[in-house]
Coordinates of C-alpha atoms in Angstrom, one line a residue:
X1 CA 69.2 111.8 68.6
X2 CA 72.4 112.9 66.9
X3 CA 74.3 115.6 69.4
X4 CA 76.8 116.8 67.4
X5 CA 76.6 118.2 63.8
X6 CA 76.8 116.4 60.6
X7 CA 80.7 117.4 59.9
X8 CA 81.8 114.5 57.2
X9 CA 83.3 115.5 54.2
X10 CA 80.4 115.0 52.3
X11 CA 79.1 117.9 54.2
X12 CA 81.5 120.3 54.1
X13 CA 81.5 120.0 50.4
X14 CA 80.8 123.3 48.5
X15 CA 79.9 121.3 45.3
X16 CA 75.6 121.2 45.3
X17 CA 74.7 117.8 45.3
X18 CA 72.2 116.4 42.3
X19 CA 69.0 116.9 44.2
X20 CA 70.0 120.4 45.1
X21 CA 70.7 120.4 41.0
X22 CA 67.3 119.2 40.4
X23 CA 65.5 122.2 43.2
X24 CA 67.8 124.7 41.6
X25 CA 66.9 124.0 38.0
X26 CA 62.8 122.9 38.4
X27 CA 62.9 126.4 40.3
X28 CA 64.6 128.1 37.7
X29 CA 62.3 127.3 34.9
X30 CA 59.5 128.0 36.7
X31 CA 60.4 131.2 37.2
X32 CA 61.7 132.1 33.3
X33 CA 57.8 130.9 32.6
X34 CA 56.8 133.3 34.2
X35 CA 58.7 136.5 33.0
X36 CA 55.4 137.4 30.8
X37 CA 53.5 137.1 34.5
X38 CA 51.2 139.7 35.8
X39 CA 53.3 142.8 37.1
X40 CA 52.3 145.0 40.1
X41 CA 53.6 148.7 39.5
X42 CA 56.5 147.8 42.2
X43 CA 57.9 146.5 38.6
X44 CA 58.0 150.3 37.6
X45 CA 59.1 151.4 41.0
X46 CA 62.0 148.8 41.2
X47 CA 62.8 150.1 37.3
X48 CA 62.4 154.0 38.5
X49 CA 65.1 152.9 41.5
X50 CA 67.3 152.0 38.6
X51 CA 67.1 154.9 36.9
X52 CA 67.3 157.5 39.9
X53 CA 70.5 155.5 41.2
X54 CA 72.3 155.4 37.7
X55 CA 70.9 159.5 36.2
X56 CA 71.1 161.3 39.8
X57 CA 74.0 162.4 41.5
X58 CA 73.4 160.6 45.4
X59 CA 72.6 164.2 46.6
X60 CA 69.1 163.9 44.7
X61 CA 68.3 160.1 45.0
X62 CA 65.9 161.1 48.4
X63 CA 65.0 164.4 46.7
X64 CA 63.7 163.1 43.0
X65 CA 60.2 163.4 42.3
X66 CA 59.9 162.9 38.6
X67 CA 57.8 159.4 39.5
X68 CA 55.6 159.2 42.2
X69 CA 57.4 155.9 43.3
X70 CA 59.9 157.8 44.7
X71 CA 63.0 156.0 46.6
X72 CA 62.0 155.0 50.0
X73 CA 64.1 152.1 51.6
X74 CA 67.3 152.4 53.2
X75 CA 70.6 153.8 51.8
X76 CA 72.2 149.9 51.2
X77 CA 69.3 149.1 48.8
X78 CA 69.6 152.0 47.0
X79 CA 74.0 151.3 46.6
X80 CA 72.4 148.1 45.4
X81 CA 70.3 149.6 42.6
X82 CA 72.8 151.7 41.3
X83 CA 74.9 147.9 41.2
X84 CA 72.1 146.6 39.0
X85 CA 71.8 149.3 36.9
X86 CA 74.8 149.5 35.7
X87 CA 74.5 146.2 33.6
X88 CA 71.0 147.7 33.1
X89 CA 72.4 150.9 31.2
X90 CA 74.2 148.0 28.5
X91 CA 71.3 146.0 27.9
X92 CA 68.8 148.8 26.9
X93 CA 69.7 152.0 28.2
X94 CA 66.2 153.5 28.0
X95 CA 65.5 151.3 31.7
X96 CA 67.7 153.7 33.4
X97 CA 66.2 156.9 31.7
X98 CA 64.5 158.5 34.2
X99 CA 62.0 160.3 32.2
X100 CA 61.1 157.2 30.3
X101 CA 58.3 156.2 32.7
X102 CA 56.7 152.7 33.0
X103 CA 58.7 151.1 30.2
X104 CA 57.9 147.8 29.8
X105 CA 59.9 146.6 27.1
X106 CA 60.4 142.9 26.9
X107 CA 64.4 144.6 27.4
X108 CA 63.6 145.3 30.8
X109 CA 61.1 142.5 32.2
X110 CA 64.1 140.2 31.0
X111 CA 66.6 142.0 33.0
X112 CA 64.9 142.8 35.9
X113 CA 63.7 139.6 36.3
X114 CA 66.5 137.9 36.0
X115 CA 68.1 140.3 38.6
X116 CA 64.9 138.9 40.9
X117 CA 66.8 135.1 40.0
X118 CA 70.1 135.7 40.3
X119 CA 69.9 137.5 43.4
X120 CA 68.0 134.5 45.0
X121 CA 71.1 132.7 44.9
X122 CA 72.1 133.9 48.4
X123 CA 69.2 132.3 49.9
X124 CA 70.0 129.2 47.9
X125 CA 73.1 129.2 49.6
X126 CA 72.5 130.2 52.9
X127 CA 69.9 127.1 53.0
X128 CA 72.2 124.5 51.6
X129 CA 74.9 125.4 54.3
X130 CA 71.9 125.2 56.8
X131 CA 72.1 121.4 55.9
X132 CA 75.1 121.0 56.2
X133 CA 76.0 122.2 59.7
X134 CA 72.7 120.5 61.0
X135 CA 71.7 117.9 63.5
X136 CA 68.9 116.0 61.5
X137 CA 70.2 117.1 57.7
X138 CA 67.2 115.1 55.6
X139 CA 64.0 116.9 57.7
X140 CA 66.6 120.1 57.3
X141 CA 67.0 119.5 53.8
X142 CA 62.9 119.1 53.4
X143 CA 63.2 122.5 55.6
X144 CA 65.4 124.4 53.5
X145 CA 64.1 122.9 50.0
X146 CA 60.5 123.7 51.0
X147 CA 61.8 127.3 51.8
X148 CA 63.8 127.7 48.1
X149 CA 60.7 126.8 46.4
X150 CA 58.4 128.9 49.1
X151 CA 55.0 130.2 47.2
X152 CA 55.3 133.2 49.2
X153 CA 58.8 133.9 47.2
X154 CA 57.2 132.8 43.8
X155 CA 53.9 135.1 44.3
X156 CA 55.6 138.6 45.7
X157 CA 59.1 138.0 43.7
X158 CA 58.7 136.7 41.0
X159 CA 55.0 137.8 40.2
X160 CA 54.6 140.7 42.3
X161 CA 58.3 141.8 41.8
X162 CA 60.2 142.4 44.7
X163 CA 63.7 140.7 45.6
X164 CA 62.4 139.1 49.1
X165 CA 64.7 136.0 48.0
X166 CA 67.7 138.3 48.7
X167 CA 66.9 139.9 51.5
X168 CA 65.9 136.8 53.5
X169 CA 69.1 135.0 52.8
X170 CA 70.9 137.8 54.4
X171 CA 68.6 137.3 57.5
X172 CA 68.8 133.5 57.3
X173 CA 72.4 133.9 56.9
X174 CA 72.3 136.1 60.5
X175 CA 70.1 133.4 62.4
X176 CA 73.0 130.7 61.0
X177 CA 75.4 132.5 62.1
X178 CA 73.6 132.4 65.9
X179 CA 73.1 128.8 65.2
X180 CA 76.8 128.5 64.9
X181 CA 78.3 130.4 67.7
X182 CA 79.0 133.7 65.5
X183 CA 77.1 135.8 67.8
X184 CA 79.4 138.5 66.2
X185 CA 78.4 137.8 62.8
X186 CA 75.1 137.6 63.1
X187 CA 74.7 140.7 64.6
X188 CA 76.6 142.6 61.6
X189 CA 74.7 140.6 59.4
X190 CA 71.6 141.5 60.5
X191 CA 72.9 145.7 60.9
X192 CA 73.2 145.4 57.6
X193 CA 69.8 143.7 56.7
X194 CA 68.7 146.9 58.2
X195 CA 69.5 149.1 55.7
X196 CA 68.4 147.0 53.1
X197 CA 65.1 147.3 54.1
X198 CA 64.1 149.0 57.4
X199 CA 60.7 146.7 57.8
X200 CA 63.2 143.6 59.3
X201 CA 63.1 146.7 62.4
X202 CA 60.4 144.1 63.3
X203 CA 62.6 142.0 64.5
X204 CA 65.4 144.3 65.6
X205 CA 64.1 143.7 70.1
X206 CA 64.8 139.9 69.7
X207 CA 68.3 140.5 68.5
X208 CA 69.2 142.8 71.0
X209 CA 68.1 141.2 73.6
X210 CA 69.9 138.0 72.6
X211 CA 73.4 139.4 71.1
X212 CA 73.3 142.0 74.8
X213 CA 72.7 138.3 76.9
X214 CA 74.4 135.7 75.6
X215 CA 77.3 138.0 73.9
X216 CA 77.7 140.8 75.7
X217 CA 77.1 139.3 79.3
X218 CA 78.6 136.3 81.1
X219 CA 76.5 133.8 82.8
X220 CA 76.6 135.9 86.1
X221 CA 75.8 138.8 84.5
X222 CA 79.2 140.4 84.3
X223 CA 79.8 142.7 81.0
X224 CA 82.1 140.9 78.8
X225 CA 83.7 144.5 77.5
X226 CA 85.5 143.0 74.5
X227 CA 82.5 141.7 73.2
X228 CA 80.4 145.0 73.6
X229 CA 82.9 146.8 72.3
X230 CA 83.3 144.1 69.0
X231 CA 79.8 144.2 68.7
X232 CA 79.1 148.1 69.3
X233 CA 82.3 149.3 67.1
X234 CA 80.6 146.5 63.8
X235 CA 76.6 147.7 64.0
X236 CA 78.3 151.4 64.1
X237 CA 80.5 150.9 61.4
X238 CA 77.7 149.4 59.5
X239 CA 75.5 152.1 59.7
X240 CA 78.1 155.0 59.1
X241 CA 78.8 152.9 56.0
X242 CA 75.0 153.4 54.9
X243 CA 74.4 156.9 56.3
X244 CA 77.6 158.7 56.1
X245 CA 77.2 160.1 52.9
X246 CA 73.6 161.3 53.5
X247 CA 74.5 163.2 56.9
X248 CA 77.8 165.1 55.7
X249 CA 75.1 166.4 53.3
X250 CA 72.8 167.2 55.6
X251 CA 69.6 165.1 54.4
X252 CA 69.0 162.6 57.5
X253 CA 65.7 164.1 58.1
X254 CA 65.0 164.4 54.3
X255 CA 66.0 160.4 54.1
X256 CA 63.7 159.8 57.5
X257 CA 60.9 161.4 56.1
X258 CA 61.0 159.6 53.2
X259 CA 61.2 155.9 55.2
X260 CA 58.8 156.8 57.6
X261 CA 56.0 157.8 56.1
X262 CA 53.6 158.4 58.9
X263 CA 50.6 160.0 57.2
X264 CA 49.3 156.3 56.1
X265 CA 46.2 154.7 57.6
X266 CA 46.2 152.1 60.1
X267 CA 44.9 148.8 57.1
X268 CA 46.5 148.8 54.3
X269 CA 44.4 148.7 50.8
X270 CA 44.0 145.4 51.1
X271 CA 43.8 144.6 54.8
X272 CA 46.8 142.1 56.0
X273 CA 44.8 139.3 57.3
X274 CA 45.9 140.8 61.2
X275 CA 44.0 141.8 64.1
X276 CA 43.2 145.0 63.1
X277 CA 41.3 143.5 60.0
X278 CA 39.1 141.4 62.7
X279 CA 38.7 144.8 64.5
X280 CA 37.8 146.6 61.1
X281 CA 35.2 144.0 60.2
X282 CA 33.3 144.2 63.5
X283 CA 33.1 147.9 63.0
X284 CA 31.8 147.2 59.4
X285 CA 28.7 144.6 61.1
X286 CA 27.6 147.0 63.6
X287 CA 27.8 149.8 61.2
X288 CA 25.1 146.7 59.2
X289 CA 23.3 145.9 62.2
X290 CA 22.5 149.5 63.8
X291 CA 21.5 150.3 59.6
X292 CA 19.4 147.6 59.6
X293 CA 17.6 147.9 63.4
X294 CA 17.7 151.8 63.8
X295 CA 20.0 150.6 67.2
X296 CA 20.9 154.1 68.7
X297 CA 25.1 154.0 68.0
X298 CA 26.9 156.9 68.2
X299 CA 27.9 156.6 64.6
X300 CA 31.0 158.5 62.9
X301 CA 29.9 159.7 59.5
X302 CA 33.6 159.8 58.3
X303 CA 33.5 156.4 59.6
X304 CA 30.7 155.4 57.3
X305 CA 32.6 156.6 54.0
X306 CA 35.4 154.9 55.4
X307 CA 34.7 151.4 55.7
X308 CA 32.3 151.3 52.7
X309 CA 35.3 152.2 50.4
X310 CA 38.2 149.5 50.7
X311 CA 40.2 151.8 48.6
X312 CA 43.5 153.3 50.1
X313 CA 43.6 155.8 53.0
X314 CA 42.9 156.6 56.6
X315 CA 41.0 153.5 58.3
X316 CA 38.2 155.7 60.5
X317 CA 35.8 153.3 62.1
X318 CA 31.8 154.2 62.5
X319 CA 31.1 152.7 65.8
X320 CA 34.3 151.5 67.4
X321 CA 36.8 153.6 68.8
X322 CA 39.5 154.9 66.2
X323 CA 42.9 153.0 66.3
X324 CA 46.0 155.5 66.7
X325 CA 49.4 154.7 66.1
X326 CA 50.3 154.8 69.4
X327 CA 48.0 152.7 70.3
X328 CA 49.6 149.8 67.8
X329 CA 52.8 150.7 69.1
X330 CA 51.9 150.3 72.5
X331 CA 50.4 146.9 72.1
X332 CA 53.2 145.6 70.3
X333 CA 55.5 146.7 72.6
X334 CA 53.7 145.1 75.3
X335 CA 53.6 141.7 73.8
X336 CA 57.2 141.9 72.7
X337 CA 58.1 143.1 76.1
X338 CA 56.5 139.4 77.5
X339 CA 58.7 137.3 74.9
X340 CA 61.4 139.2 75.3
X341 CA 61.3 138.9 78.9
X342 CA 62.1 135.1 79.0
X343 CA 64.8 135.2 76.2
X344 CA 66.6 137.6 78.6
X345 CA 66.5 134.4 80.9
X346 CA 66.8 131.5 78.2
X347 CA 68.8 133.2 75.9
X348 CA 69.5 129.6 73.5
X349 CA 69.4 129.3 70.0
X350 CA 66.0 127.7 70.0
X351 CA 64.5 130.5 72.3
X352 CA 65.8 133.2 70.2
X353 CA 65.0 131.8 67.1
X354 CA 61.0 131.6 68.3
X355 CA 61.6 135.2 70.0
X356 CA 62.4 136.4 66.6
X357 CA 59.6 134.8 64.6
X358 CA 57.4 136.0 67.7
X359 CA 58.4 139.6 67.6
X360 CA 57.8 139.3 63.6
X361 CA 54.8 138.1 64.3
X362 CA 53.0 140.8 66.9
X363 CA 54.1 143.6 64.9
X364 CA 52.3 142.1 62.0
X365 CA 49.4 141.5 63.9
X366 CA 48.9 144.9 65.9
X367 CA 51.4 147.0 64.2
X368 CA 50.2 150.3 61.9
X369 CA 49.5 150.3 58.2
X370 CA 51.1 146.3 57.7
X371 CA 51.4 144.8 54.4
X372 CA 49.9 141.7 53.3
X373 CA 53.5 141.0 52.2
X374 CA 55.1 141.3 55.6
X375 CA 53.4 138.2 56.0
X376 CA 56.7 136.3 55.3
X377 CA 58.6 138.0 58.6
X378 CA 56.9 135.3 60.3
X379 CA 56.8 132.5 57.3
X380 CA 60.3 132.1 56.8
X381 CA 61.9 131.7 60.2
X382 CA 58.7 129.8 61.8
X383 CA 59.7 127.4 59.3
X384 CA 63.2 126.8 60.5
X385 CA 60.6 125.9 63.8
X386 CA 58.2 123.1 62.2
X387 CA 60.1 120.0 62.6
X388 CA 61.1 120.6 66.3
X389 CA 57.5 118.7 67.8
X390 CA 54.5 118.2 66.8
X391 CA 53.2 122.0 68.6
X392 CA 54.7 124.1 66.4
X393 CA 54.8 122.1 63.3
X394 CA 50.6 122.5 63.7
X395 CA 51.3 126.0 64.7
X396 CA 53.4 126.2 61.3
X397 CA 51.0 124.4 59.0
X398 CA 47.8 127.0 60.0
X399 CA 50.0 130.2 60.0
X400 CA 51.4 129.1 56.4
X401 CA 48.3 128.3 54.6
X402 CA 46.5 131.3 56.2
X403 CA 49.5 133.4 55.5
X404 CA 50.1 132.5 51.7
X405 CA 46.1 131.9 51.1
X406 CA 46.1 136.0 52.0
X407 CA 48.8 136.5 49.4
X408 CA 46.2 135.1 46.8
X409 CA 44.6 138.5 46.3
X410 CA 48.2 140.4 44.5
X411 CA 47.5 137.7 42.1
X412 CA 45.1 139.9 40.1
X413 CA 44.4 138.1 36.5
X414 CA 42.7 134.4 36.4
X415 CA 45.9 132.9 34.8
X416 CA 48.4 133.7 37.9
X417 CA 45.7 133.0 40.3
X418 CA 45.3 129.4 39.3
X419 CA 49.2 129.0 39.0
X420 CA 49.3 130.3 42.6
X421 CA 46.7 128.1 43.7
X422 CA 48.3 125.0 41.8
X423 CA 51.6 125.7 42.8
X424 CA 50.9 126.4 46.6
X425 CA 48.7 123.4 46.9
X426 CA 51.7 120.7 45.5
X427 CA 54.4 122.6 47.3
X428 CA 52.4 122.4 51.1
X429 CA 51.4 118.4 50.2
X430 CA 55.1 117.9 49.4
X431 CA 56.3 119.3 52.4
X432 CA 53.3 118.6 54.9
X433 CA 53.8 114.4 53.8
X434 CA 57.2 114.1 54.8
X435 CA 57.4 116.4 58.3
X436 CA 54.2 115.0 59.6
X437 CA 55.3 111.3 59.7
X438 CA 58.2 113.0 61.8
X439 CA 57.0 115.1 63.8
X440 CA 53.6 113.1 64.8
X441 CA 52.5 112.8 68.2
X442 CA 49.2 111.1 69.7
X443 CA 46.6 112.8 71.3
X444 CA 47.3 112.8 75.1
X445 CA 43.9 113.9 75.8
X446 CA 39.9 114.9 74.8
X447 CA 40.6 118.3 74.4
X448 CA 43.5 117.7 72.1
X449 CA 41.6 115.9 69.5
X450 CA 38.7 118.8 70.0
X451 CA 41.7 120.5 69.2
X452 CA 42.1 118.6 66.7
X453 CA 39.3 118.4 65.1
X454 CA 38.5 122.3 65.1
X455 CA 42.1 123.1 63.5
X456 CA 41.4 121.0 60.8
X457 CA 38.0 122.2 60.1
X458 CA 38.9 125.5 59.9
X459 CA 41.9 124.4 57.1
X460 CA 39.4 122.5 55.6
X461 CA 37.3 126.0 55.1
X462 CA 39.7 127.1 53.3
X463 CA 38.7 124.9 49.7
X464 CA 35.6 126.6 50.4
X465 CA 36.7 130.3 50.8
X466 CA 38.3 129.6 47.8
X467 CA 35.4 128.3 45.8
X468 CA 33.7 131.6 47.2
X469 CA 36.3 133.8 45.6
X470 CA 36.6 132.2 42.3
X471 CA 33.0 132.1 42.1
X472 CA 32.3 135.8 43.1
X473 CA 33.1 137.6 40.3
X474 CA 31.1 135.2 38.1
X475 CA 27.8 135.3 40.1
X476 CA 28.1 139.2 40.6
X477 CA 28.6 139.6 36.8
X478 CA 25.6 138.0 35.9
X479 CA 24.0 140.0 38.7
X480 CA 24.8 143.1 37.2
X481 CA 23.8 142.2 33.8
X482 CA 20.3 141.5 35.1
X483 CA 19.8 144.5 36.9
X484 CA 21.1 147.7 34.9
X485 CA 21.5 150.3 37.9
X486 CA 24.5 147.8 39.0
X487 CA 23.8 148.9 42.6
X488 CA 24.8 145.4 43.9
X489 CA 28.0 144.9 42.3
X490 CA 29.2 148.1 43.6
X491 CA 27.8 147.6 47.2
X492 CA 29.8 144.2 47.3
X493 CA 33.1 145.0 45.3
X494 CA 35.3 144.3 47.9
X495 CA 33.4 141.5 49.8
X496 CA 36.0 138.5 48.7
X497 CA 38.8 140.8 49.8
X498 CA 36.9 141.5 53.1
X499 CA 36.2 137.4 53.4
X500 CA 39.3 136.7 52.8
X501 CA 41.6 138.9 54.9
X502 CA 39.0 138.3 58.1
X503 CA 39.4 134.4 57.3
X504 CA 43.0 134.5 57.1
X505 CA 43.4 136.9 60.2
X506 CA 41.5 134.2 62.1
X507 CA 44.1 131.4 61.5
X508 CA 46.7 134.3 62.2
X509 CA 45.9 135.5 65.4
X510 CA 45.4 131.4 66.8
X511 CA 48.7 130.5 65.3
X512 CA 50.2 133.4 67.5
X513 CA 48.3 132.3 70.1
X514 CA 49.2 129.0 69.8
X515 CA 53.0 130.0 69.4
X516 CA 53.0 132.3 72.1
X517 CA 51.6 129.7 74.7
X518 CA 54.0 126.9 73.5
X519 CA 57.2 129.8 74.3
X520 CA 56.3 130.5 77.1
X521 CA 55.5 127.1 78.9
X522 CA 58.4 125.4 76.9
X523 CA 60.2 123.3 79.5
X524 CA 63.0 125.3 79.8
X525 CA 65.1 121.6 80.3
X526 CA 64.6 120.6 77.3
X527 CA 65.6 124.6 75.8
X528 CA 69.0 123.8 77.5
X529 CA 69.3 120.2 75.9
X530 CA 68.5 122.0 72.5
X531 CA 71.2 124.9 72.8
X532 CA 73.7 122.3 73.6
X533 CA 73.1 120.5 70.6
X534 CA 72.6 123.7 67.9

């Protein structure tokens, strides 16, 4: 094994070689294709953002009302609307009228589209310079090409519309900084990743515990005061940056209220494939089975509406107990508390880097009202994980198809559901080919090819689940024409989306499971030899 970094000129050059050329372009053009894509309204909330940063004075950005997708992420996001809008206002200035509600102009899908694109290029580079600073640069450059072209990124970006890209090269750019030593760096980087978008709060107890440990203490344990002071003095100065002109004008609890807003359920419409979903469904069968047997359940009415709607609002379960937000919080502080605990003690590269993707991942799995998109807090850096042995690249491989297979569902019309399903299929054999021949390892025992076995038949369910989904629609159509009262369509509207986020959940919660158990018996020997050599 190579100890030391790739640090030849070729390297260090800031020129992109041709096969970056060739990702950068092939990715490019697949994403102009798509500018007549599918939309989801985040389009018109992203376009609204433009037009409440460039018409309103900053004293009404948290205030405006005149759209019901009013501004709601951090101050930093919304400095970088007002940015894009101002280009915006030249090319058609009816984007950035805020009265002019969901425009959709071929004016503004080109520009905001583009912005989606152009943006991107700071994950482009963050990746490249990932290569080029590591130990093993071709399974790195598989890595950080596989996470350019990631379908999660071409299914919420550049379909959906969000600027994900952006946002995760900021926090890549913050974990290569830790990689490289810049302890300092990577913790302003990631202050200001905060008020971008307040969700990456997710991962907020991994990097304290780290920067605190291995910045801010000495081996013995001994406050190293110039570096808590560095440290301290940069987050501080980050946030006074983003908040200042929102508390001399009094509207931190207006801003608050409008980033926190507590009053949601605990699924989201569609329920992120998470363990809550798993708990929801079992409410749902033996809501079925005590219908179906007279079984004497202390049922909740409200509980009945609720899970026979799948429609936004407040998840109430019929025979279960209800889930509160404390309760989520609780749980997820619990579990974070156990990773945390032995990054205090091991605080390497390696350990923080599966800290972080593991402190992503419990609040995705027990936290309150999760997206399906939040998915990619534990995509993107588990990747950065897959090639290190053959445990977590398995780990990897289940949590990514479950994860982008539960994306599947924002891809509402048949044409970007089969481009989603193409695409993701050819990007996962591309990358899966190459990091498995790597990364292989024989089976030491019985119970790892059980293992095995059972892991693969559970991927393998998931052509099926597919087939299932496609077919739904189809049969329930020629269901309803046959019987006019419709009362079977209607009773099983949302079963794909129930089958699908309870399949998905299950390859979520064993991939944490799997994760979890690999951190925490991780010879902490061969953590050492790996902190020495990142």
């Amino acid at each position: 094994m190579q100890l030391e970094p790739d640090t030849s000129s070729a390297s260090r050059t800031t020129w992109l070689d041709p096969s970056a050329w060739d990702i950068l372009i092939l990715s490019t053009v697949i994403k102009v294709l798509l500018f007549p894509a599918y939309r989801s309204t985040d389009f018109e909330v992203h376009r609204n953002w433009l037009a409440i940063t460039h018409s309103l004075p900053i004293s009404q950005w948290y205030y405006d009302t005149t759209s019901e997708w009013t501004l709601d992420y951090p101050p930093f996001f919304a400095y970088f609307e007002k940015i894009l809008s101002i280009p915006a206002s030249f090319v058609d200035p009816k984007i950035v009228d805020l009265n002019n509600l969901n425009y959709d102009s071929w004016s503004v899908i080109l520009y905001q589209r583009t912005t989606v694109i152009v943006t991107e290029l700071v994950l482009g580079a963050v990746l490249l310079k990932f290569i080029r600073g590591a130990v093993d640069p071709p399974t790195q450059r598989i890595i950080s090409a596989s996470l350019f072209l990631h379908p999660g990124f071409l299914i919420i970006d550049h379909i959906h519309f969000q600027y994900n890209g952006f946002m995760f090269g900021i926090l890549l750019w913050s974990i290569l900084m830790a990689r490289n030593g810049s302890k300092l760096a990577s913790g302003i980087l990631f202050a200001v990743l905060l008020n971008f978008k307040h969700i990456y709060m997710y991962l907020a107890p991994a990097y304290f515990v780290y920067l605190l440990r291995s910045f801010c203490l000495s081996p013995s344990g001994r406050i190293e005061i110039k570096n808590f002071l560095a440290l301290a003095n940069a987050v501080i100065a980050v946030f006074i940056a983003s908040l200042a002109p929102f508390a001399l004008m009094g509207q931190i609890q207006q801003l608050l209220s409008r980033l926190f807003p507590f009053t949601r359920g605990l699924n989201h419409a569609y329920w992120a494939p998470n363990a809550w979903a798993l708990v929801t469904a079992v409410d749902r069968v033996l809501l079925k089975y005590a219908k179906s047997t007279g079984t004497d359940f202390h049922i909740n009415l409200a509980g009945v509406a609720s899970t026979s709607r799948g429609l936004v609002g407040d998840t109430v379960f019929a025979v279960l107990p209800n889930v509160k937000p404390l309760h989520t919080f609780t749980i997820t502080l619990a579990l974070q508390s156990i990773i945390l605990i032995k990054l205090w003690f091991h605080p390497t590269y390696k350990s923080f880097l599966t800290a972080l993707t593991l402190c992503g991942y419990s609040s995705y799995l027990f936290g309150w009202h999760v997206h399906e998109k939040a998915v990619l807090l534990i995509l993107i850096p588990l990747s950065l994980l897959a090639a290190e042995r053959h445990a977590y690249f398995r780990t990897f491989v289940i949590a990514t198809v479950a994860g982008i297979f539960s994306l599947f569902p924002l891809l509402f019309t048949p044409a970007e559901s089969n481009i989603g399903v193409l695409y993701s299929i050819l990007w996962f054999a591309l990358l899966y080919l190459p990091l498995s021949k790597r990364v292989y390892e024989f089976p030491k025992s019985l119970s790892y090819v059980i293992l095995d076995v059972l892991e693969k038949t559970y991927l393998g369910g998931f052509v099926f689940l597919q087939i299932f989904v496609a077919a739904f629609p189809v049969v329930a159509s020629w269901n309803s024409r046959r019987d006019e009262s419709h009362n079977s369509e209607n009773s099983m509207e949302f079963l794909p989306l129930m089958v699908t986020s309870v399949y998905c959940a299950v390859g979520m919660v064993w991939g944490f499971m799997r994760l979890i158990f690999i951190y925490l018996h991780e010879d902490t020997a061969y953590q050492g030899q790996l902190s020495t050599i990142q």
